[in-house]
Amino acid sequence: MGVNTNNDFIVIKAAEDGVNVIGLTRGTDTRFHHSEKLDKGEVMIAQFTEHTSAIKIRGKALIQTGHGEIESETKK
Ligand code: TRP
């Protein structure tokens, strides 16, 4: 029996160049395992998996999930 992950996709649309979508590992050790760079207008569709327990988004983006929609911002 594997990890009970949710199959829902999350949609990330970059609102500026250089947005980073960072996958963090599942398990006792929480670390970055993947970083994807998106330029303005690019979209990434991702899931939580056996390997990915959290996703960090750095930069300005629109994020849509089954829990709703949120915008990430950059610090001024
Ligand atoms: N190989 C990774 C995994 O299966 C790919 C991945 C899935 C990923 N969701 C992600 C990478 C979210 C970054 C962000 O877990």
XYZ file of C-alpha atoms and ligand atoms in Angstrom:
91
model
C 0.000 0.000 0.000
C 1.528 3.255 -1.127
C 1.306 6.780 0.148
C -2.184 8.240 -0.045
C -1.604 11.195 -2.347
C -4.357 13.264 -3.885
C -4.612 12.867 -7.667
C -5.766 16.423 -8.237
C -3.649 18.632 -10.407
C -2.532 22.068 -9.418
C -2.151 24.686 -12.113
C 0.527 27.359 -11.893
C 0.600 30.246 -14.356
C 3.619 32.538 -14.178
C 2.791 36.261 -14.039
C 6.427 37.272 -14.535
C 9.627 35.784 -15.927
C 11.676 33.494 -13.713
C 9.004 31.986 -11.486
C 10.328 28.906 -9.712
C 8.203 25.865 -8.968
C 10.060 23.784 -6.420
C 9.151 20.232 -5.440
C 9.913 19.121 -1.883
C 10.434 15.498 -0.949
C 8.042 13.349 1.003
C 9.309 11.451 4.041
C 11.464 12.138 7.070
C 13.761 14.331 5.048
C 12.142 17.435 3.508
C 14.343 18.890 0.826
C 14.172 20.374 -2.651
C 14.266 17.687 -5.350
C 13.225 19.601 -8.429
C 13.071 23.195 -9.552
C 11.282 24.299 -12.696
C 11.612 27.806 -14.058
C 8.612 29.386 -15.780
C 8.585 32.570 -17.835
C 5.624 34.932 -18.007
C 2.519 33.220 -19.389
C 3.929 29.718 -19.061
C 1.802 27.177 -17.271
C 2.809 24.133 -15.254
C 0.323 21.460 -14.248
C 1.558 19.272 -11.391
C 0.459 16.725 -8.816
C 1.498 15.696 -5.350
C 3.069 12.263 -5.644
C 4.825 9.551 -3.697
C 7.963 11.674 -4.079
C 6.519 15.169 -3.732
C 4.776 16.276 -0.525
C 4.955 20.031 -0.944
C 5.394 22.552 -3.704
C 6.954 25.934 -3.174
C 6.397 28.737 -5.655
C 8.786 31.632 -5.740
C 7.788 34.657 -7.823
C 4.520 36.117 -9.017
C 2.079 33.484 -10.204
C -1.549 32.468 -10.268
C -2.109 29.102 -8.588
C -5.315 27.114 -8.960
C -6.065 24.087 -6.810
C -9.109 22.122 -5.747
C -9.037 24.282 -2.603
C -9.281 27.501 -4.541
C -7.168 30.042 -6.289
C -4.351 32.143 -4.880
C -1.735 34.544 -6.174
C 1.839 34.403 -5.017
C 3.772 37.658 -4.873
C 7.306 38.846 -4.688
C 8.677 40.756 -1.735
C 9.179 44.455 -2.493
N 9.344 13.241 -10.275
C 8.531 14.137 -9.493
C 7.453 13.314 -8.742
O 6.925 12.362 -9.314
C 7.912 15.149 -10.440
C 6.938 16.092 -9.792
C 5.647 15.798 -9.480
C 7.157 17.473 -9.398
N 5.047 16.895 -8.919
C 5.932 17.920 -8.862
C 8.238 18.361 -9.463
C 5.786 19.227 -8.378
C 8.086 19.643 -8.988
C 6.879 20.086 -8.454
O 7.165 13.619 -7.604
